[in-house]
CSV table of C-alpha atoms in Angstrom, one decimal:
chain,number,residue,atom,x,y,z
U,7,MET,CA,99.4,104.7,219.1
U,8,LYS,CA,101.4,102.6,221.4
U,9,ALA,CA,104.1,100.4,219.2
U,10,ASN,CA,104.0,96.9,219.8
U,11,THR,CA,105.7,94.8,222.6
U,12,ASN,CA,106.8,92.2,219.7
U,13,LYS,CA,108.4,94.8,217.8
U,14,GLN,CA,111.4,95.5,219.4
U,15,ASN,CA,112.9,92.6,218.6
U,16,LEU,CA,112.6,92.6,215.1
U,17,PRO,CA,114.5,94.2,212.0
U,18,SER,CA,113.1,96.8,209.6
U,19,TYR,CA,110.7,96.3,206.9
U,20,ARG,CA,113.7,98.1,205.0
U,21,ILE,CA,116.2,95.2,205.2
U,22,CYS,CA,113.2,92.9,205.6
U,23,SER,CA,112.9,90.2,203.1
U,24,PRO,CA,109.3,90.1,201.0
U,25,ASN,CA,106.8,87.4,202.0
U,26,ASP,CA,105.6,86.9,198.6
U,27,LEU,CA,106.5,87.8,195.4
U,28,GLY,CA,103.6,85.8,193.3
U,29,GLY,CA,102.5,89.5,192.0
U,30,ARG,CA,106.1,90.1,190.7
U,31,ILE,CA,105.3,86.8,188.9
U,32,ALA,CA,102.2,86.8,187.7
U,33,ARG,CA,101.2,90.7,186.5
U,34,GLU,CA,98.2,89.7,184.1
U,35,GLY,CA,95.0,92.4,185.3
U,36,PHE,CA,97.1,94.1,187.4
U,37,ASP,CA,96.6,97.5,185.2
U,38,TYR,CA,93.7,98.7,188.0
U,39,GLN,CA,96.8,98.5,190.2
U,40,ASP,CA,98.7,100.0,188.5
U,41,HIS,CA,97.4,102.9,188.1
U,42,ILE,CA,96.5,103.6,191.7
U,43,GLY,CA,100.0,103.1,192.2
U,44,VAL,CA,100.6,105.9,189.3
U,45,SER,CA,98.0,107.7,191.9
U,46,PHE,CA,100.3,107.1,195.2
U,47,CYS,CA,103.6,108.3,193.2
U,48,LEU,CA,102.2,110.9,192.7
U,49,ASP,CA,100.8,111.7,196.1
U,50,LEU,CA,105.1,111.9,196.8
U,51,CYS,CA,104.3,115.5,194.6
U,52,ASP,CA,101.6,116.7,197.4
U,53,LYS,CA,102.2,115.0,200.6
U,54,GLU,CA,105.2,116.1,202.6
U,55,ALA,CA,104.6,112.7,205.3
U,56,LEU,CA,105.1,110.6,202.4
U,57,HIS,CA,108.4,109.9,201.5
U,58,GLU,CA,108.5,106.6,199.6
U,59,VAL,CA,106.5,104.4,197.7
U,60,TRP,CA,107.2,100.3,196.9
U,61,PHE,CA,106.1,98.2,195.0
U,62,GLU,CA,105.2,94.7,194.8
U,63,HIS,CA,107.6,94.7,198.5
U,64,HIS,CA,106.2,93.6,201.1
U,65,ASP,CA,102.3,93.7,199.9
U,66,ASP,CA,100.9,95.7,196.5
U,67,ILE,CA,102.2,98.7,197.5
U,68,VAL,CA,104.3,99.8,200.2
U,69,LEU,CA,103.9,103.7,201.9
U,70,PHE,CA,106.8,105.0,204.0
U,71,TRP,CA,105.6,108.1,205.7
U,72,ASN,CA,107.2,110.4,207.8
U,73,SER,CA,105.4,112.7,210.9
U,74,GLY,CA,108.0,112.2,213.8
U,75,ILE,CA,108.1,108.5,213.5
U,76,GLU,CA,108.6,106.6,211.1
U,77,ILE,CA,105.1,104.8,210.0
U,78,VAL,CA,104.6,101.6,206.7
U,79,GLU,CA,101.2,101.3,205.3
U,80,MET,CA,100.8,98.5,203.7
U,81,VAL,CA,98.6,98.4,201.0
U,82,GLN,CA,96.1,96.1,199.3
U,83,VAL,CA,94.8,96.4,196.4
U,84,LYS,CA,91.7,94.5,195.0
U,85,HIS,CA,89.7,95.5,192.1
U,86,GLU,CA,87.4,92.5,191.1
U,87,ASN,CA,83.3,91.4,190.4
U,88,LEU,CA,81.5,91.3,193.5
U,89,PRO,CA,78.2,90.0,193.8
U,90,SER,CA,77.3,93.1,196.4
U,91,ARG,CA,80.0,95.0,198.5
U,92,TYR,CA,82.6,94.3,200.8
U,93,SER,CA,80.9,93.5,204.3
U,94,ILE,CA,82.3,91.6,207.5
U,95,ALA,CA,82.2,88.3,205.5
U,96,VAL,CA,84.1,89.1,202.6
U,97,LEU,CA,86.4,90.6,204.9
U,98,THR,CA,87.3,87.7,206.6
U,99,ARG,CA,86.1,85.2,203.7
U,100,ARG,CA,88.9,81.5,203.7
U,101,LYS,CA,89.0,80.1,200.4
U,102,GLU,CA,92.2,78.2,201.2
U,103,GLY,CA,92.1,77.9,205.3
U,104,LEU,CA,93.1,79.0,208.2
U,105,GLY,CA,95.2,82.5,206.9
U,106,SER,CA,94.2,83.2,203.8
U,107,SER,CA,90.4,86.0,204.2
U,108,LEU,CA,91.8,89.6,203.0
U,109,LEU,CA,92.5,89.6,206.8
U,110,GLU,CA,94.0,87.6,207.7
U,111,ARG,CA,96.8,88.6,204.3
U,112,SER,CA,97.1,92.0,205.7
U,113,LEU,CA,97.5,91.3,209.1
U,114,ALA,CA,100.3,89.1,208.0
U,115,ARG,CA,102.0,91.6,206.6
U,116,SER,CA,102.9,93.5,210.1
U,117,ASN,CA,105.9,92.3,210.7
U,118,GLY,CA,108.9,94.7,210.6
U,119,CYS,CA,110.2,96.8,214.2
U,120,GLU,CA,108.1,99.8,212.2
U,121,GLU,CA,104.7,101.0,213.0
U,122,THR,CA,102.3,99.9,210.7
U,123,TYR,CA,99.3,101.2,209.7
U,124,PHE,CA,96.9,99.0,206.3
U,125,ARG,CA,94.8,100.4,204.1
U,126,ILE,CA,92.9,98.3,201.7
U,127,VAL,CA,91.8,99.8,198.2
U,128,THR,CA,89.4,98.4,196.7
U,129,SER,CA,87.0,99.5,193.4
U,130,TYR,CA,83.6,98.9,194.7
U,131,SER,CA,82.3,99.8,197.9
U,132,VAL,CA,81.9,98.4,201.7
U,133,ASP,CA,78.0,98.1,203.3
U,134,SER,CA,76.9,99.6,206.7
U,135,GLU,CA,78.4,97.5,208.6
U,136,LEU,CA,82.3,99.1,207.0
U,137,GLU,CA,82.0,102.2,206.2
U,138,VAL,CA,83.2,103.7,209.0
U,139,LEU,CA,86.6,102.4,208.5
U,140,THR,CA,86.8,104.7,205.5
U,141,LEU,CA,86.7,107.4,206.9
U,142,THR,CA,91.0,108.3,207.5
U,143,LEU,CA,92.4,107.6,210.1
U,144,ASP,CA,93.0,111.2,211.4
U,145,ASP,CA,88.8,112.3,210.6
U,146,PRO,CA,87.8,113.4,215.1
U,147,GLN,CA,84.4,111.6,212.7
U,148,ARG,CA,86.2,108.1,213.2
U,149,THR,CA,86.8,108.5,216.6
U,150,ALA,CA,83.3,109.8,218.0
U,151,ARG,CA,82.1,106.2,216.5
U,152,GLU,CA,84.0,104.2,218.1
U,153,ALA,CA,81.2,101.6,219.3
U,154,GLU,CA,81.3,101.2,215.7
U,155,LEU,CA,84.4,99.9,215.2
U,156,THR,CA,83.8,98.3,218.9
U,157,LEU,CA,81.2,95.7,216.8
U,158,ILE,CA,83.7,95.6,213.7
U,159,LYS,CA,86.2,94.2,215.4
U,160,GLU,CA,83.2,91.6,218.1
U,161,LYS,CA,82.2,90.4,214.9
U,162,ILE,CA,85.5,89.4,213.5
U,163,ASN,CA,85.8,87.8,216.7
U,164,SER,CA,82.4,86.1,216.6
U,165,LYS,CA,83.1,85.3,212.8
U,166,CYS,CA,87.2,83.3,213.6
U,167,PRO,CA,88.1,83.3,216.5
U,168,ASP,CA,90.6,81.8,215.6
U,169,ILE,CA,92.7,84.7,214.0
U,170,ASN,CA,96.5,84.6,214.8
U,171,SER,CA,97.3,87.9,215.8
U,172,ALA,CA,100.1,89.7,213.4
U,173,PRO,CA,104.5,88.4,213.4
U,174,ASP,CA,105.0,91.4,215.7
U,175,GLY,CA,102.2,91.2,217.4
U,176,THR,CA,99.2,93.2,216.4
U,177,THR,CA,95.8,92.1,216.9
U,178,VAL,CA,92.4,91.7,215.0
U,179,PRO,CA,91.4,94.7,216.9
U,180,GLN,CA,94.3,97.5,216.6
U,181,TRP,CA,93.9,95.9,213.0
U,182,VAL,CA,90.6,97.9,213.3
U,183,ASP,CA,91.9,100.8,214.4
U,184,ARG,CA,94.7,101.1,212.4
U,185,CYS,CA,92.8,100.2,208.5
U,186,PHE,CA,91.7,102.9,206.0
U,187,TRP,CA,89.1,101.4,203.4
U,188,ASP,CA,90.3,103.5,200.8
U,189,LYS,CA,87.4,103.0,198.2
U,190,ARG,CA,88.4,104.3,194.6
U,191,GLN,CA,86.8,104.8,191.0
U,192,GLU,CA,85.0,102.0,189.3
U,193,SER,CA,87.2,101.8,186.3
U,194,ILE,CA,90.2,101.4,184.6
U,195,GLN,CA,90.0,104.3,183.1
U,196,ALA,CA,88.2,106.7,185.6
U,197,VAL,CA,91.3,105.8,188.1
U,198,LYS,CA,93.2,107.3,184.6
U,199,ASP,CA,91.3,110.3,184.8
U,200,ARG,CA,91.7,111.4,187.8
U,201,ASN,CA,95.0,111.1,187.9
U,202,LEU,CA,96.0,113.2,184.7
U,203,ILE,CA,94.1,115.8,186.7
U,204,ARG,CA,96.0,115.8,189.7
U,205,LEU,CA,99.4,115.4,187.2
U,206,GLU,CA,98.5,118.8,185.0
U,207,ASN,CA,97.6,120.1,188.5
U,208,ILE,CA,100.7,119.1,190.3
U,209,LEU,CA,103.1,120.5,187.1
U,210,SER,CA,100.7,123.5,186.7
U,211,THR,CA,101.5,123.9,190.8
U,212,LEU,CA,105.7,123.4,190.0
U,213,GLY,CA,105.6,126.4,186.6
U,214,PHE,CA,105.0,124.1,184.4
U,215,ALA,CA,103.1,124.8,181.1
U,216,VAL,CA,102.6,121.3,179.1
U,217,LEU,CA,99.3,120.7,176.7
U,218,SER,CA,97.6,117.9,177.5
U,219,ASP,CA,98.9,114.8,174.6
U,220,GLN,CA,102.7,116.1,176.8
U,221,ARG,CA,101.1,115.1,180.2
U,222,ASP,CA,99.4,111.9,178.6
U,223,GLU,CA,103.1,111.2,177.6
U,224,LEU,CA,104.3,111.9,181.1
U,225,TYR,CA,102.2,109.8,182.1
U,226,ASN,CA,102.3,106.9,180.7
U,227,ASN,CA,105.9,107.6,181.4
U,228,LEU,CA,105.2,107.4,185.1
U,229,LEU,CA,101.7,104.0,184.4
U,230,LEU,CA,105.5,102.4,182.7
U,231,MET,CA,107.8,103.3,185.8
U,232,VAL,CA,105.3,101.7,188.3
U,233,LYS,CA,105.0,98.6,185.4
U,234,GLN,CA,108.6,97.9,185.3
U,235,LYS,CA,108.9,98.2,189.8
U,236,SER,CA,106.2,96.2,189.9
U,237,GLY,CA,107.3,93.5,188.0
U,238,PRO,CA,109.9,90.6,187.3
U,239,GLU,CA,112.7,93.4,186.4
U,240,GLY,CA,111.4,95.1,189.8
U,241,ILE,CA,112.8,93.0,192.5
U,242,SER,CA,116.1,95.3,193.0
U,243,ASP,CA,114.1,98.6,191.8
U,244,TYR,CA,110.5,98.4,193.7
U,245,LYS,CA,111.6,101.7,195.4
U,246,VAL,CA,110.3,105.4,194.5
U,247,THR,CA,111.4,108.3,196.1
U,248,GLN,CA,110.2,112.0,196.2
U,249,ASP,CA,113.7,113.3,194.6
U,250,TYR,CA,113.4,109.8,192.0
U,251,LEU,CA,110.1,110.7,191.0
U,252,GLU,CA,111.3,114.8,190.8
U,253,GLU,CA,113.6,113.7,188.8
U,254,VAL,CA,111.5,112.0,186.1
U,255,ILE,CA,109.6,115.0,185.7
U,256,LYS,CA,112.0,116.9,185.3
U,257,ASN,CA,114.4,115.2,183.2
U,258,TYR,CA,111.0,114.5,180.9
U,259,LEU,CA,110.0,118.0,180.7
U,260,ILE,CA,113.5,119.5,180.0
U,261,ARG,CA,114.3,116.7,177.2
U,262,GLN,CA,110.0,118.4,175.6
U,263,LYS,CA,111.5,122.0,176.2
U,264,GLU,CA,115.2,122.0,175.3
U,265,GLY,CA,113.9,120.1,171.4
U,266,ALA,CA,110.8,121.5,171.4
U,267,ALA,CA,112.3,123.6,168.7
U,268,GLY,CA,115.0,122.0,166.7
U,269,ALA,CA,114.9,118.4,166.5
U,270,SER,CA,117.1,116.7,169.2
U,271,ASN,CA,114.2,115.8,170.6
U,272,LEU,CA,113.4,113.3,167.3
U,273,GLU,CA,117.5,112.7,167.2
U,274,PHE,CA,117.0,110.7,170.0
U,275,LYS,CA,114.1,109.2,170.5
U,276,LEU,CA,114.7,107.4,166.5
U,277,LYS,CA,118.9,106.1,167.4
U,278,GLU,CA,117.4,104.5,170.8
U,279,ALA,CA,115.1,102.8,168.9
U,280,GLY,CA,117.7,101.9,166.7
U,281,LEU,CA,116.7,104.1,164.0
U,282,GLY,CA,119.3,105.9,163.4
U,283,ASP,CA,119.8,105.5,159.1
U,284,PHE,CA,116.4,107.6,159.6
U,285,VAL,CA,117.4,110.6,161.5
U,286,GLU,CA,118.5,112.7,158.2
U,287,SER,CA,115.0,111.9,156.6
U,288,ALA,CA,113.0,112.5,159.3
U,289,ARG,CA,114.0,115.7,160.2
U,290,GLU,CA,113.6,117.1,156.8
U,291,LEU,CA,110.3,116.3,157.2
U,292,TYR,CA,109.8,117.9,160.3
U,293,ILE,CA,111.3,120.6,160.1
U,294,ALA,CA,109.1,121.4,156.0
U,295,HIS,CA,105.9,120.4,157.9
U,296,ARG,CA,106.4,122.4,161.4
U,297,LEU,CA,107.3,125.2,159.2
U,298,ASN,CA,104.3,124.5,157.1
U,299,THR,CA,102.3,124.6,160.4
U,300,LEU,CA,103.7,127.9,161.1
U,301,THR,CA,102.7,129.4,157.3
U,302,ASN,CA,98.8,128.5,157.8
U,303,ARG,CA,97.7,128.1,161.2
U,304,TYR,CA,95.3,130.3,160.0
U,305,SER,CA,94.3,128.7,156.3
U,306,GLN,CA,94.0,125.2,157.2
U,307,PRO,CA,91.3,122.9,156.0
U,308,LYS,CA,89.0,121.0,158.1
U,309,GLU,CA,89.6,117.7,156.8
U,310,LEU,CA,93.4,118.1,157.0
U,311,THR,CA,92.8,119.1,161.1
U,312,GLU,CA,90.5,116.0,161.1
U,313,VAL,CA,93.7,114.1,159.6
U,314,GLU,CA,96.2,114.9,161.9
U,315,ASN,CA,93.8,114.1,165.1
U,316,GLU,CA,93.2,110.1,163.0
U,317,VAL,CA,96.7,110.7,163.3
U,318,THR,CA,97.4,111.3,166.6
U,319,ALA,CA,94.5,108.2,167.4
U,320,VAL,CA,96.5,106.1,165.2
U,321,LEU,CA,100.1,106.4,166.5
U,322,SER,CA,98.3,106.5,170.3
U,323,ARG,CA,96.4,103.0,169.5
U,324,LEU,CA,99.7,101.6,168.7
U,325,LYS,CA,101.9,103.1,171.1
U,326,GLY,CA,99.9,101.9,173.5
U,327,LYS,CA,100.2,98.9,172.6
U,328,MET,CA,104.1,98.7,172.6
U,329,TYR,CA,104.1,99.8,176.1
U,330,ALA,CA,101.9,96.7,176.8
U,331,ASN,CA,104.3,94.3,175.2
U,332,GLU,CA,101.7,93.6,172.4
U,333,ILE,CA,103.9,94.7,169.7
U,334,SER,CA,107.8,94.6,170.2
U,335,GLY,CA,109.7,98.1,168.6
U,336,GLY,CA,112.1,98.9,167.1
U,337,LEU,CA,112.3,98.8,162.9
U,338,SER,CA,109.2,96.3,163.3
U,339,PHE,CA,107.1,99.0,165.6
U,340,TYR,CA,108.9,102.5,162.7
U,341,ASN,CA,107.4,100.5,159.5
U,342,LEU,CA,104.2,99.8,161.8
U,343,CYS,CA,103.5,103.0,162.0
U,344,ILE,CA,104.2,104.4,158.3
U,345,ASN,CA,102.0,101.6,157.3
U,346,GLU,CA,99.2,103.2,159.1
U,347,LEU,CA,99.6,106.8,157.9
U,348,GLU,CA,99.4,105.5,154.2
U,349,GLU,CA,95.9,103.7,155.7
U,350,ILE,CA,94.9,107.4,156.7
U,351,ARG,CA,95.8,109.4,153.3
U,352,ASN,CA,93.7,105.5,151.0
U,353,LYS,CA,91.0,106.5,154.2
U,354,PHE,CA,90.9,110.5,153.7
U,355,GLY,CA,91.7,110.9,150.3
U,356,LYS,CA,96.0,110.7,148.9
U,357,SER,CA,95.8,114.1,147.4
U,358,LEU,CA,94.6,116.1,150.6
U,359,VAL,CA,97.2,115.0,151.9
U,360,SER,CA,101.4,114.0,151.5
U,361,GLU,CA,103.2,111.3,152.5
U,362,ALA,CA,106.0,113.5,153.7
U,363,SER,CA,103.6,115.7,155.4
U,364,ILE,CA,101.9,113.0,157.2
U,365,GLN,CA,104.9,111.4,158.1
U,366,GLY,CA,106.3,114.5,159.1
U,367,MET,CA,103.4,115.1,161.8
U,368,MET,CA,104.2,111.8,162.6
U,369,TYR,CA,107.8,113.2,163.0
U,370,MET,CA,106.3,116.5,164.8
U,371,ARG,CA,105.0,114.3,167.4
U,372,THR,CA,107.2,112.8,168.5
U,373,ASN,CA,109.9,115.3,168.9
U,374,ARG,CA,107.7,116.9,171.2
U,375,CYS,CA,107.7,113.5,172.9
U,376,ILE,CA,105.1,112.2,172.5
U,377,HIS,CA,105.3,109.2,170.1
U,378,ARG,CA,108.1,107.6,169.9
U,379,PHE,CA,109.6,103.8,168.7
U,380,THR,CA,110.1,101.8,170.9
U,381,ARG,CA,109.6,101.5,175.0
U,382,PRO,CA,111.3,104.4,177.2
U,383,LYS,CA,113.6,103.9,179.9
U,384,VAL,CA,112.9,105.5,183.1
């Protein structure tokens, strides 16, 4: 597909100012988009042509592809409750006058000198008249269904004949030709589950064997990275490159591996949260619990295993609240964790598990990079 003639006088997307920073400021309800963002970061690991992912800069997400020439793909993410499937009527519906429809907002993003493609990521499916757009641009079936693409263009023109072309000259018919409608899972949990499977496969391909809870913690780090780069603090730090992502993953795995046998991860995470005074006692409890676990690996009472599972669930819930900024980290979070552990002892009976042992469970998780007492810096 040839570049538009208007593009030769336009600046690169790499130096253009973004059209709108509203998405950075209003981050409420963006969890679905953030998990989709993680999925594109994972694409950096197994799609060689994809070399950069940008967040809330020019569009919800921007993908930079390079297969001989650089192609910029503008991504809109929609996770909304609709009375019916996406249709041409929904695509062209204007909420606030000229330029406010989903199609027009996507088209308007095409304003740089690079070749621009478009992607609409939705949790709801499309109706039969838009179904051809769910085929990838390189799918031979899409080329074979040219008549359906032509019909979409005609119907859009019939409904909104006054749609302006993009700043770079891209027209509605060209938008249709370059648009991939990417139907994803309907729920946030389903997107996350899919991402976790992919992350585990990627780590396995790279030769890293990790436990499921370590994989989950790495995923939480990647999700937090996306949230930071999409929010106000990411205005000047909104890019994830292949090298950057590889470094994030490698550093996490190195920290997890090097600190697993000793207590260096535990010490680091306590000091990181301003809890250096607790290092010595935490190390003692961790070592005592680890030795006890190794000694009694095959003779642990079933009830104690249930206690450990409860500790895992409770600490995971608390950490999730901290990551979501519902509760703060540091000393207050540490005390909250200690209090919750004591509640678990009360629930199961203090004669079953000692205070030292249940705290040792928490410190073991901390040393394995599964628990922490402040939000990670990515």
